Amino acid sequence: MSRRRGVLFVIGTLDLGGTESQLILLARELKKRGWKVEVFALSRGGVLAQTLDSAGIPVLYGLHRPNPSPPPPTSAKTDAKPSVAKRRPSVKAMLVLGAAVASLVARIAWTRPRVVHAFLPLTNFLGALAGRFALAPLVITSRRGLGNHQERWPRLKRMDRSANWLSHVVVANSH
């Protein structure tokens, strides 16, 4: 990847979604304008991966695998709201995520993109951390929501603040 005009996008998945669709549009347009574009996704697959492949944009994958959905509640009460247990990630999950970050750092160090641009809370933190660690010249993170995820998972507030601090530029579409 040419350092002069290279960009590495970082995202969790390439499943259908608003942010993912915006990333696809941005990646395709930058490629048309002569940029070297790559996408690093934490999880394999996703319906949008084929779109990038068809556009000639390489997709690299980390080693992270999403946790399976929690089983439905077994409570006999039908009118009660299902509760989602707040659990800490397992040691195995943290090790797998750490391996994905190491893979991302290695990719940035190897290809030397001019820009590392991450989307969504978890990958904003990981992308900013990896970009800074690998000495990327420009680290951009995007805030595309209202921050409601911080209410559900308070630990993410610290991660978001760290990602902001590590980023050279933070792009937002809301306050």
PDB file of C-alpha atoms in Angstrom, residues 11-15 40-49 59-66 103:
ATOM      1  CA  ILE A  11     -14.598  -2.028  11.446  1.00  0.00           C
ATOM      2  CA  GLY A  12     -16.085  -4.878  13.460  1.00  0.00           C
ATOM      3  CA  THR A  13     -18.120  -6.636  10.772  1.00  0.00           C
ATOM      4  CA  LEU A  14     -19.276  -6.175   7.206  1.00  0.00           C
ATOM      5  CA  ASP A  15     -22.877  -7.024   7.970  1.00  0.00           C
ATOM      6  CA  PHE A  40      -9.702  -4.653   8.265  1.00  0.00           C
ATOM      7  CA  ALA A  41     -12.748  -6.344   9.846  1.00  0.00           C
ATOM      8  CA  LEU A  42     -12.642  -8.111  13.190  1.00  0.00           C
ATOM      9  CA  SER A  43     -15.126 -10.797  12.156  1.00  0.00           C
ATOM     10  CA  ARG A  44     -15.246 -12.786   8.927  1.00  0.00           C
ATOM     11  CA  GLY A  45     -18.058 -12.666   6.431  1.00  0.00           C
ATOM     12  CA  GLY A  46     -20.898 -10.237   6.197  1.00  0.00           C
ATOM     13  CA  VAL A  47     -23.048  -9.467   3.194  1.00  0.00           C
ATOM     14  CA  LEU A  48     -21.004  -6.377   2.281  1.00  0.00           C
ATOM     15  CA  ALA A  49     -17.683  -8.222   1.952  1.00  0.00           C
ATOM     16  CA  VAL A  59     -10.582  -7.229   3.092  1.00  0.00           C
ATOM     17  CA  LEU A  60      -8.389  -8.522   5.900  1.00  0.00           C
ATOM     18  CA  TYR A  61      -9.781 -10.210   8.971  1.00  0.00           C
ATOM     19  CA  GLY A  62      -8.718 -10.220  12.591  1.00  0.00           C
ATOM     20  CA  LEU A  63      -9.035 -13.279  14.734  1.00  0.00           C
ATOM     21  CA  HIS A  64     -11.983 -12.019  16.763  1.00  0.00           C
ATOM     22  CA  ARG A  65     -15.197 -13.995  16.685  1.00  0.00           C
ATOM     23  CA  PRO A  66     -18.392 -12.482  18.064  1.00  0.00           C
ATOM     24  CA  SER A 103      -2.625  -8.549  13.624  1.00  0.00           C
TER      25      SER A 103
END
